[in-house]
Amino acid sequence: MLLHALLALAVSASPPARGPAFSAAEKAAASRISAAALEAHTRFLSSDLLEGRLPGTRGDELAVQYVAAQFRAYGLEPAGENGSYFQKVPMVGIDVKVPGSVTFNGPAGTKPLPLAVPKDLIVSSGNQAAEAKLDAAEVVFAGYGMVAPEYQWDDFKDADVRGKVLLVMNNDPSSDPALFAGKTRLWYGRWDYKYEQAAKKGAAGVIIIHTVPSAAYPWSVVVSSWSGGEQFELPATPGEPLLQSRMWATEDASRAIARLGGQDLDELRARAEKRDFRPVPLGVKLSLAFKNTVRTLESRNVIARLPGADPALRDQVVAFTAHHDHLGKKVGAAPGEDTIFNGALDNASGVATLLELARAASVEKPKRSLLFMTVTAEEQGLLGSEYYCKNPTVQPGRIAANINIDSINKDGKTLDLGYIGHGKSSLDAVVEAVAKAQGRTVKGDPFPDRGSFYRSDQFNFARIGVPAIYARGGPTFAGRPEGWGTQRVDEYIARHYHQPSDQVDASWSWDGAVEDAQLLLVAGLRIAADQKLPEWKPGDEFEAARKKALAEVAGK
Ligand SMILES: [Zn+2]
């Protein structure tokens, strides 16, 4: 026991020196964050009663009403539509009736290759129509499926891929630091980018090759996210190019598809690491027809405002966000199996934090206004925040910053902070100063290869130019050996992420979450009090959007 404790001490880092402390007002605000309240909100929102909070269901509505009731109790102003706390989010729900298996046909003389759904292959609709169809569409290996002029990169070259099915790699090239930010995953490395880009090229379908390193999560997450239920999208705009089918294949299945066309997947992938890559037709054909049940539905974002006190600044807001939706109930579960995706960490815990920030802030008026918003349908592709950012209640040029909370640190106090979006904007200095006052250092994204910046709602705010913070304690935990925090995160991802077992349990510690909430609150108040608006670092991918947004405000 003693030996164990000594070993832990020996390998854990010593706490960094503390910076200037919080002001009296900041200290008072921070002290209002309650661990008991965080736990209570998380437990209610992730209870079986809410049935996994799938958008458009009763559980979703219960969560929405719960959040609005808290906002009202804190005395916050309604900031949604028509004087209410709500913003309606119209969606299209697509329920796909996919066959249990799909057959790929190779050149003459080869044996057809049947792949099982969802064991080997995930098949989903892409077209918001009653039927999706591929008629002997040729499968073409298209490398990373990227077009990136700033890196002189174009996987398509002059290849005509109209009507074809593209077999593409996930992520973006990682070996060269000068290309696609090295190991850091950019928007180009995201599955949603792959589908969007292929549709622009006129492709009829896309199969993304799943590997754990390139996706940053196991196949079971792809299965639970994409199969056995309805998929949601914002209604397509007229003329928007759409795919017939969006697919994922396991690495083994992708190997088999390549082999059917007489190709070696490893050899194809090696070629795709270079700029001179050209799409490779595999001589493999895919026919597929399935029915989609398409319906329109509605969910809601919940929005409240704490008005600012400064006449010159109160038209501007600092926007806090957390998504309240999750995955609902498991379809086709075995008898006796737990069917409810409780989403305790993801993201009942983030909503709980947002509510505590709102309560703690509501006692005193900040200079700028604060906007507190829970958004719907994050799990279906960040739809609630996308809808908000396309239909903002505050002009984007008046949104000083977005502070997004998606899953808390449930493992205790930390010596550092993983800040996703670190290095992108002037918000770095704010987060660093607040962390320092807490005796913590800022580490940046602990998993830059996972593309986390593009995987939660802050991405939609960044797209309309709003600098964003998405931060949480870790990976170094007080009194724990090095690597322990990363191990805990990996364990959660492997066992509980997007599974019915994402539930509050006795191993959760709330003191780290309190410290993180205090950091976000004080950071928010400092941003709200600063005469200057936060800005992107020169050359950042979102700088142009900010300039446009600020010009729109100035012009009005
Ligand atoms: Zn999630």
CSV table of N, CA and C in Angstrom, one decimal, residues 2-133:
chain,number,residue,atom,x,y,z
A,2,LEU,N,1.8,1.3,1.0
A,2,LEU,CA,2.7,2.4,1.0
A,2,LEU,C,3.6,2.5,-0.2
A,3,LEU,N,4.1,1.4,-0.6
A,3,LEU,CA,4.9,1.3,-1.8
A,3,LEU,C,4.1,1.9,-3.0
A,4,HIS,N,2.9,1.4,-3.1
A,4,HIS,CA,2.1,1.8,-4.2
A,4,HIS,C,1.9,3.4,-4.2
A,5,ALA,N,1.6,3.9,-3.0
A,5,ALA,CA,1.4,5.4,-2.9
A,5,ALA,C,2.7,6.1,-3.3
A,6,LEU,N,3.9,5.6,-2.9
A,6,LEU,CA,5.1,6.3,-3.2
A,6,LEU,C,5.4,6.2,-4.7
A,7,LEU,N,5.1,5.1,-5.3
A,7,LEU,CA,5.3,5.0,-6.7
A,7,LEU,C,4.4,6.0,-7.5
A,8,ALA,N,3.2,6.2,-7.0
A,8,ALA,CA,2.3,7.1,-7.7
A,8,ALA,C,2.8,8.5,-7.5
A,9,LEU,N,3.4,8.8,-6.3
A,9,LEU,CA,3.9,10.2,-6.1
A,9,LEU,C,5.1,10.4,-7.0
A,10,ALA,N,5.9,9.4,-7.1
A,10,ALA,CA,7.2,9.5,-7.9
A,10,ALA,C,6.9,9.8,-9.3
A,11,VAL,N,5.9,9.3,-9.9
A,11,VAL,CA,5.7,9.5,-11.3
A,11,VAL,C,4.7,10.6,-11.7
A,12,SER,N,3.9,11.1,-10.7
A,12,SER,CA,3.0,12.1,-11.1
A,12,SER,C,3.7,13.5,-11.0
A,13,ALA,N,3.3,14.3,-12.0
A,13,ALA,CA,3.9,15.6,-12.1
A,13,ALA,C,3.6,16.5,-10.9
A,14,SER,N,4.5,17.5,-10.6
A,14,SER,CA,4.2,18.4,-9.5
A,14,SER,C,3.3,19.5,-10.0
A,15,PRO,N,2.4,20.1,-9.2
A,15,PRO,CA,1.5,21.1,-9.7
A,15,PRO,C,2.3,22.3,-10.1
A,16,PRO,N,1.9,23.0,-11.2
A,16,PRO,CA,2.5,24.2,-11.7
A,16,PRO,C,2.3,25.4,-10.7
A,17,ALA,N,3.1,26.4,-10.8
A,17,ALA,CA,2.9,27.6,-10.0
A,17,ALA,C,1.6,28.3,-10.3
A,18,ARG,N,1.0,28.8,-9.3
A,18,ARG,CA,-0.3,29.5,-9.5
A,18,ARG,C,-0.1,30.9,-10.0
A,19,GLY,N,-0.9,31.4,-10.9
A,19,GLY,CA,-0.9,32.8,-11.4
A,19,GLY,C,-1.7,33.7,-10.6
A,20,PRO,N,-1.9,34.9,-11.0
A,20,PRO,CA,-2.8,35.9,-10.2
A,20,PRO,C,-4.1,35.3,-10.0
A,21,ALA,N,-4.6,35.4,-8.7
A,21,ALA,CA,-5.8,34.8,-8.3
A,21,ALA,C,-7.1,35.4,-8.9
A,22,PHE,N,-8.2,34.8,-8.8
A,22,PHE,CA,-9.5,35.3,-9.2
A,22,PHE,C,-9.8,36.6,-8.4
A,23,SER,N,-10.5,37.5,-9.1
A,23,SER,CA,-11.0,38.7,-8.3
A,23,SER,C,-12.0,38.3,-7.3
A,24,ALA,N,-12.4,39.1,-6.4
A,24,ALA,CA,-13.4,38.8,-5.4
A,24,ALA,C,-14.7,38.4,-6.1
A,25,ALA,N,-15.1,39.1,-7.1
A,25,ALA,CA,-16.4,38.8,-7.8
A,25,ALA,C,-16.3,37.5,-8.5
A,26,GLU,N,-15.1,37.2,-9.1
A,26,GLU,CA,-14.9,35.9,-9.8
A,26,GLU,C,-15.0,34.8,-8.8
A,27,LYS,N,-14.3,35.0,-7.7
A,27,LYS,CA,-14.3,34.0,-6.6
A,27,LYS,C,-15.7,33.7,-6.1
A,28,ALA,N,-16.5,34.7,-5.9
A,28,ALA,CA,-17.8,34.5,-5.5
A,28,ALA,C,-18.7,33.8,-6.5
A,29,ALA,N,-18.5,34.1,-7.8
A,29,ALA,CA,-19.3,33.4,-8.8
A,29,ALA,C,-18.8,32.0,-8.9
A,30,ALA,N,-17.5,31.7,-8.8
A,30,ALA,CA,-17.0,30.3,-8.9
A,30,ALA,C,-17.5,29.5,-7.8
A,31,SER,N,-17.6,30.1,-6.6
A,31,SER,CA,-17.9,29.3,-5.4
A,31,SER,C,-19.4,28.9,-5.4
A,32,ARG,N,-20.2,29.5,-6.3
A,32,ARG,CA,-21.6,29.1,-6.4
A,32,ARG,C,-21.8,27.7,-7.2
A,33,ILE,N,-20.7,27.3,-7.9
A,33,ILE,CA,-20.9,26.0,-8.7
A,33,ILE,C,-20.9,24.9,-7.7
A,34,SER,N,-21.9,24.1,-7.8
A,34,SER,CA,-22.2,23.0,-6.8
A,34,SER,C,-22.0,21.6,-7.4
A,35,ALA,N,-21.2,20.8,-6.8
A,35,ALA,CA,-21.0,19.4,-7.2
A,35,ALA,C,-22.3,18.7,-7.1
A,36,ALA,N,-23.1,18.9,-6.0
A,36,ALA,CA,-24.3,18.2,-5.9
A,36,ALA,C,-25.3,18.5,-7.0
A,37,ALA,N,-25.3,19.8,-7.4
A,37,ALA,CA,-26.3,20.2,-8.5
A,37,ALA,C,-25.8,19.6,-9.8
A,38,LEU,N,-24.5,19.5,-10.1
A,38,LEU,CA,-24.0,18.9,-11.3
A,38,LEU,C,-24.5,17.4,-11.3
A,39,GLU,N,-24.3,16.8,-10.2
A,39,GLU,CA,-24.7,15.3,-10.2
A,39,GLU,C,-26.2,15.2,-10.3
A,40,ALA,N,-27.0,16.0,-9.6
A,40,ALA,CA,-28.4,15.9,-9.7
A,40,ALA,C,-29.0,16.1,-11.1
A,41,HIS,N,-28.5,17.2,-11.8
A,41,HIS,CA,-29.0,17.4,-13.2
A,41,HIS,C,-28.6,16.2,-14.1
A,42,THR,N,-27.3,15.8,-13.9
A,42,THR,CA,-26.8,14.7,-14.7
A,42,THR,C,-27.7,13.4,-14.5
A,43,ARG,N,-27.9,13.1,-13.3
A,43,ARG,CA,-28.7,11.9,-13.0
A,43,ARG,C,-30.2,12.0,-13.5
A,44,PHE,N,-30.8,13.2,-13.4
A,44,PHE,CA,-32.1,13.3,-13.9
A,44,PHE,C,-32.1,13.2,-15.5
A,45,LEU,N,-31.2,14.0,-16.1
A,45,LEU,CA,-31.2,14.0,-17.6
A,45,LEU,C,-30.9,12.6,-18.2
A,46,SER,N,-30.1,11.8,-17.5
A,46,SER,CA,-29.7,10.5,-18.0
A,46,SER,C,-30.5,9.4,-17.4
A,47,SER,N,-31.6,9.7,-16.7
A,47,SER,CA,-32.4,8.6,-16.2
A,47,SER,C,-33.2,7.9,-17.3
A,48,ASP,N,-33.6,6.7,-17.0
A,48,ASP,CA,-34.3,5.9,-18.0
A,48,ASP,C,-35.6,6.6,-18.4
A,49,LEU,N,-36.2,7.5,-17.5
A,49,LEU,CA,-37.4,8.2,-17.8
A,49,LEU,C,-37.3,9.0,-19.1
A,50,LEU,N,-36.1,9.5,-19.4
A,50,LEU,CA,-35.9,10.3,-20.6
A,50,LEU,C,-35.5,9.5,-21.8
A,51,GLU,N,-35.5,8.2,-21.7
A,51,GLU,CA,-35.4,7.2,-22.8
A,51,GLU,C,-34.3,7.6,-23.8
A,52,GLY,N,-33.2,8.2,-23.4
A,52,GLY,CA,-32.1,8.4,-24.3
A,52,GLY,C,-32.2,9.7,-25.1
A,53,ARG,N,-33.3,10.5,-24.8
A,53,ARG,CA,-33.4,11.9,-25.4
A,53,ARG,C,-33.1,12.0,-26.9
A,54,LEU,N,-33.8,11.1,-27.6
A,54,LEU,CA,-33.7,11.1,-29.1
A,54,LEU,C,-34.5,12.3,-29.6
A,55,PRO,N,-33.9,13.1,-30.5
A,55,PRO,CA,-34.7,14.3,-31.0
A,55,PRO,C,-36.1,13.9,-31.5
A,56,GLY,N,-37.1,14.7,-31.1
A,56,GLY,CA,-38.4,14.5,-31.6
A,56,GLY,C,-39.2,13.6,-30.7
A,57,THR,N,-38.6,13.0,-29.7
A,57,THR,CA,-39.4,12.1,-28.8
A,57,THR,C,-39.8,12.8,-27.5
A,58,ARG,N,-40.6,12.1,-26.7
A,58,ARG,CA,-41.0,12.6,-25.4
A,58,ARG,C,-39.8,12.8,-24.5
A,59,GLY,N,-38.9,12.0,-24.5
A,59,GLY,CA,-37.7,12.1,-23.7
A,59,GLY,C,-36.9,13.4,-24.1
A,60,ASP,N,-36.8,13.7,-25.3
A,60,ASP,CA,-36.2,15.0,-25.8
A,60,ASP,C,-37.0,16.1,-25.3
A,61,GLU,N,-38.3,16.1,-25.4
A,61,GLU,CA,-39.2,17.2,-24.9
A,61,GLU,C,-39.1,17.3,-23.4
A,62,LEU,N,-38.9,16.2,-22.7
A,62,LEU,CA,-38.8,16.3,-21.2
A,62,LEU,C,-37.5,17.1,-20.9
A,63,ALA,N,-36.4,16.7,-21.6
A,63,ALA,CA,-35.1,17.4,-21.4
A,63,ALA,C,-35.2,18.9,-21.7
A,64,VAL,N,-35.9,19.2,-22.8
A,64,VAL,CA,-36.1,20.6,-23.2
A,64,VAL,C,-36.9,21.4,-22.2
A,65,GLN,N,-38.0,20.8,-21.7
A,65,GLN,CA,-38.8,21.5,-20.7
A,65,GLN,C,-38.0,21.6,-19.4
A,66,TYR,N,-37.2,20.6,-19.0
A,66,TYR,CA,-36.4,20.7,-17.8
A,66,TYR,C,-35.4,21.8,-17.9
A,67,VAL,N,-34.7,21.9,-19.0
A,67,VAL,CA,-33.8,23.0,-19.1
A,67,VAL,C,-34.5,24.4,-19.1
A,68,ALA,N,-35.6,24.5,-19.8
A,68,ALA,CA,-36.3,25.8,-19.8
A,68,ALA,C,-36.8,26.2,-18.4
A,69,ALA,N,-37.2,25.1,-17.6
A,69,ALA,CA,-37.7,25.4,-16.3
A,69,ALA,C,-36.6,25.9,-15.4
A,70,GLN,N,-35.4,25.4,-15.6
A,70,GLN,CA,-34.2,25.9,-14.8
A,70,GLN,C,-33.9,27.3,-15.2
A,71,PHE,N,-33.9,27.6,-16.5
A,71,PHE,CA,-33.6,28.9,-16.9
A,71,PHE,C,-34.6,29.9,-16.3
A,72,ARG,N,-35.9,29.5,-16.3
A,72,ARG,CA,-36.9,30.4,-15.7
A,72,ARG,C,-36.6,30.6,-14.2
A,73,ALA,N,-36.3,29.5,-13.5
A,73,ALA,CA,-36.0,29.6,-12.1
A,73,ALA,C,-34.9,30.5,-11.8
A,74,TYR,N,-33.9,30.6,-12.7
A,74,TYR,CA,-32.7,31.4,-12.4
A,74,TYR,C,-33.0,32.9,-12.8
A,75,GLY,N,-34.2,33.1,-13.3
A,75,GLY,CA,-34.6,34.5,-13.7
A,75,GLY,C,-34.0,35.0,-15.0
A,76,LEU,N,-33.6,34.0,-15.9
A,76,LEU,CA,-33.0,34.4,-17.2
A,76,LEU,C,-34.1,34.7,-18.2
A,77,GLU,N,-33.8,35.7,-19.1
A,77,GLU,CA,-34.8,36.1,-20.1
A,77,GLU,C,-34.9,35.0,-21.2
A,78,PRO,N,-36.1,34.8,-21.7
A,78,PRO,CA,-36.3,33.9,-22.8
A,78,PRO,C,-35.5,34.5,-24.0
A,79,ALA,N,-34.8,33.7,-24.8
A,79,ALA,CA,-34.1,34.3,-26.0
A,79,ALA,C,-34.2,33.5,-27.2
A,80,GLY,N,-35.3,32.7,-27.2
A,80,GLY,CA,-35.7,31.9,-28.4
A,80,GLY,C,-36.6,32.7,-29.3
A,81,GLU,N,-37.5,32.0,-30.0
A,81,GLU,CA,-38.4,32.6,-30.9
A,81,GLU,C,-39.7,33.1,-30.2
A,82,ASN,N,-40.2,34.2,-30.7
A,82,ASN,CA,-41.5,34.8,-30.2
A,82,ASN,C,-41.6,34.9,-28.7
A,83,GLY,N,-40.5,35.4,-28.1
A,83,GLY,CA,-40.5,35.6,-26.7
A,83,GLY,C,-40.5,34.4,-25.8
A,84,SER,N,-40.1,33.2,-26.4
A,84,SER,CA,-40.1,32.0,-25.7
A,84,SER,C,-38.6,31.6,-25.5
A,85,TYR,N,-38.4,30.5,-24.7
A,85,TYR,CA,-37.1,29.9,-24.5
A,85,TYR,C,-36.7,29.0,-25.7
A,86,PHE,N,-37.6,28.8,-26.7
A,86,PHE,CA,-37.4,27.7,-27.6
A,86,PHE,C,-37.1,28.2,-29.1
A,87,GLN,N,-36.3,27.5,-29.8
A,87,GLN,CA,-36.1,27.7,-31.2
A,87,GLN,C,-36.4,26.3,-31.9
A,88,LYS,N,-37.5,26.3,-32.7
A,88,LYS,CA,-37.8,25.1,-33.4
A,88,LYS,C,-36.8,24.7,-34.4
A,89,VAL,N,-36.5,23.4,-34.4
A,89,VAL,CA,-35.5,22.9,-35.4
A,89,VAL,C,-36.2,21.8,-36.3
A,90,PRO,N,-36.5,22.2,-37.5
A,90,PRO,CA,-37.1,21.3,-38.4
A,90,PRO,C,-36.1,20.2,-38.9
A,91,MET,N,-36.5,19.0,-39.0
A,91,MET,CA,-35.6,17.9,-39.4
A,91,MET,C,-36.3,17.0,-40.3
A,92,VAL,N,-35.5,16.2,-41.1
A,92,VAL,CA,-36.0,15.1,-41.9
A,92,VAL,C,-35.5,13.8,-41.2
A,93,GLY,N,-36.4,12.9,-40.9
A,93,GLY,CA,-36.1,11.6,-40.3
A,93,GLY,C,-36.1,10.6,-41.4
A,94,ILE,N,-35.0,9.9,-41.6
A,94,ILE,CA,-35.0,8.8,-42.6
A,94,ILE,C,-34.7,7.5,-42.0
A,95,ASP,N,-35.7,6.6,-42.1
A,95,ASP,CA,-35.6,5.3,-41.6
A,95,ASP,C,-35.3,4.3,-42.8
A,96,VAL,N,-34.1,3.7,-42.7
A,96,VAL,CA,-33.6,3.0,-43.9
A,96,VAL,C,-33.9,1.5,-43.7
A,97,LYS,N,-34.5,0.9,-44.7
A,97,LYS,CA,-34.8,-0.6,-44.6
A,97,LYS,C,-33.7,-1.3,-45.4
A,98,VAL,N,-32.6,-1.5,-44.8
A,98,VAL,CA,-31.4,-2.1,-45.5
A,98,VAL,C,-31.5,-3.6,-45.5
A,99,PRO,N,-31.0,-4.2,-46.5
A,99,PRO,CA,-31.0,-5.7,-46.5
A,99,PRO,C,-29.9,-6.2,-45.5
A,100,GLY,N,-30.1,-7.4,-45.1
A,100,GLY,CA,-29.1,-8.0,-44.1
A,100,GLY,C,-27.7,-8.3,-44.7
A,101,SER,N,-27.7,-8.3,-46.0
A,101,SER,CA,-26.4,-8.4,-46.7
A,101,SER,C,-26.4,-7.8,-48.0
A,102,VAL,N,-25.2,-7.4,-48.5
A,102,VAL,CA,-25.0,-6.7,-49.7
A,102,VAL,C,-24.0,-7.4,-50.5
A,103,THR,N,-24.2,-7.6,-51.8
A,103,THR,CA,-23.2,-8.3,-52.6
A,103,THR,C,-22.5,-7.4,-53.6
A,104,PHE,N,-21.2,-7.6,-53.6
A,104,PHE,CA,-20.3,-6.9,-54.6
A,104,PHE,C,-19.9,-7.9,-55.7
A,105,ASN,N,-20.0,-7.5,-56.9
A,105,ASN,CA,-19.6,-8.4,-58.0
A,105,ASN,C,-18.3,-7.9,-58.7
A,106,GLY,N,-17.4,-8.9,-58.8
A,106,GLY,CA,-16.1,-8.6,-59.4
A,106,GLY,C,-16.1,-8.9,-60.9
A,107,PRO,N,-14.9,-8.8,-61.5
A,107,PRO,CA,-14.7,-9.1,-62.9
A,107,PRO,C,-15.2,-10.6,-63.2
A,108,ALA,N,-15.4,-10.9,-64.5
A,108,ALA,CA,-15.8,-12.2,-64.9
A,108,ALA,C,-14.9,-13.3,-64.3
A,109,GLY,N,-15.5,-14.4,-63.8
A,109,GLY,CA,-14.7,-15.5,-63.3
A,109,GLY,C,-14.4,-15.4,-61.8
A,110,THR,N,-14.8,-14.2,-61.2
A,110,THR,CA,-14.6,-14.1,-59.7
A,110,THR,C,-15.9,-14.5,-59.0
A,111,LYS,N,-15.8,-14.9,-57.8
A,111,LYS,CA,-17.0,-15.2,-57.0
A,111,LYS,C,-17.5,-14.0,-56.4
A,112,PRO,N,-18.9,-13.8,-56.4
A,112,PRO,CA,-19.5,-12.6,-55.8
A,112,PRO,C,-19.1,-12.5,-54.3
A,113,LEU,N,-19.0,-11.3,-53.8
A,113,LEU,CA,-18.6,-11.1,-52.4
A,113,LEU,C,-19.8,-10.6,-51.6
A,114,PRO,N,-20.4,-11.4,-50.7
A,114,PRO,CA,-21.5,-10.9,-49.9
A,114,PRO,C,-20.9,-10.3,-48.6
A,115,LEU,N,-21.4,-9.2,-48.2
A,115,LEU,CA,-21.0,-8.5,-46.9
A,115,LEU,C,-22.2,-8.4,-46.0
A,116,ALA,N,-22.0,-8.7,-44.8
A,116,ALA,CA,-23.1,-8.7,-43.8
A,116,ALA,C,-23.3,-7.3,-43.2
A,117,VAL,N,-24.6,-6.9,-43.1
A,117,VAL,CA,-24.9,-5.6,-42.5
A,117,VAL,C,-25.5,-5.8,-41.1
A,118,PRO,N,-25.0,-5.3,-40.0
A,118,PRO,CA,-23.9,-4.3,-39.9
A,118,PRO,C,-22.6,-4.8,-39.5
A,119,LYS,N,-22.4,-6.2,-39.6
A,119,LYS,CA,-21.1,-6.8,-39.2
A,119,LYS,C,-19.9,-6.3,-40.0
A,120,ASP,N,-20.1,-6.2,-41.3
A,120,ASP,CA,-19.0,-5.8,-42.2
A,120,ASP,C,-19.2,-4.4,-42.8
A,121,LEU,N,-20.5,-4.1,-43.0
A,121,LEU,CA,-20.8,-2.9,-43.7
A,121,LEU,C,-22.0,-2.1,-43.1
A,122,ILE,N,-21.9,-0.8,-43.1
A,122,ILE,CA,-23.1,0.0,-42.7
A,122,ILE,C,-23.6,0.7,-43.9
A,123,VAL,N,-24.9,0.6,-44.1
A,123,VAL,CA,-25.5,1.2,-45.3
A,123,VAL,C,-26.5,2.2,-44.8
A,124,SER,N,-26.4,3.4,-45.3
A,124,SER,CA,-27.4,4.4,-44.9
A,124,SER,C,-27.8,5.2,-46.1
A,125,SER,N,-28.9,5.9,-46.0
A,125,SER,CA,-29.4,6.7,-47.1
A,125,SER,C,-28.6,8.0,-47.2
A,126,GLY,N,-28.7,8.7,-48.4
A,126,GLY,CA,-28.1,10.0,-48.5
A,126,GLY,C,-29.0,11.0,-49.1
A,127,ASN,N,-30.2,10.5,-49.5
A,127,ASN,CA,-30.9,11.4,-50.5
A,127,ASN,C,-32.3,11.9,-50.0
A,128,GLN,N,-32.7,11.7,-48.8
A,128,GLN,CA,-34.0,12.2,-48.3
A,128,GLN,C,-35.2,11.8,-49.2
A,129,ALA,N,-35.1,10.7,-49.8
A,129,ALA,CA,-36.2,10.3,-50.7
A,129,ALA,C,-36.7,8.9,-50.3
A,130,ALA,N,-37.8,8.5,-50.9
A,130,ALA,CA,-38.4,7.2,-50.5
A,130,ALA,C,-37.7,6.0,-50.9
A,131,GLU,N,-36.8,6.1,-51.9
A,131,GLU,CA,-36.0,5.0,-52.3
A,131,GLU,C,-34.6,5.4,-52.6
A,132,ALA,N,-33.6,4.6,-52.3
A,132,ALA,CA,-32.2,4.8,-52.7
A,132,ALA,C,-31.8,3.7,-53.6
A,133,LYS,N,-31.0,4.0,-54.7
A,133,LYS,CA,-30.7,2.9,-55.6
A,133,LYS,C,-29.4,3.1,-56.2
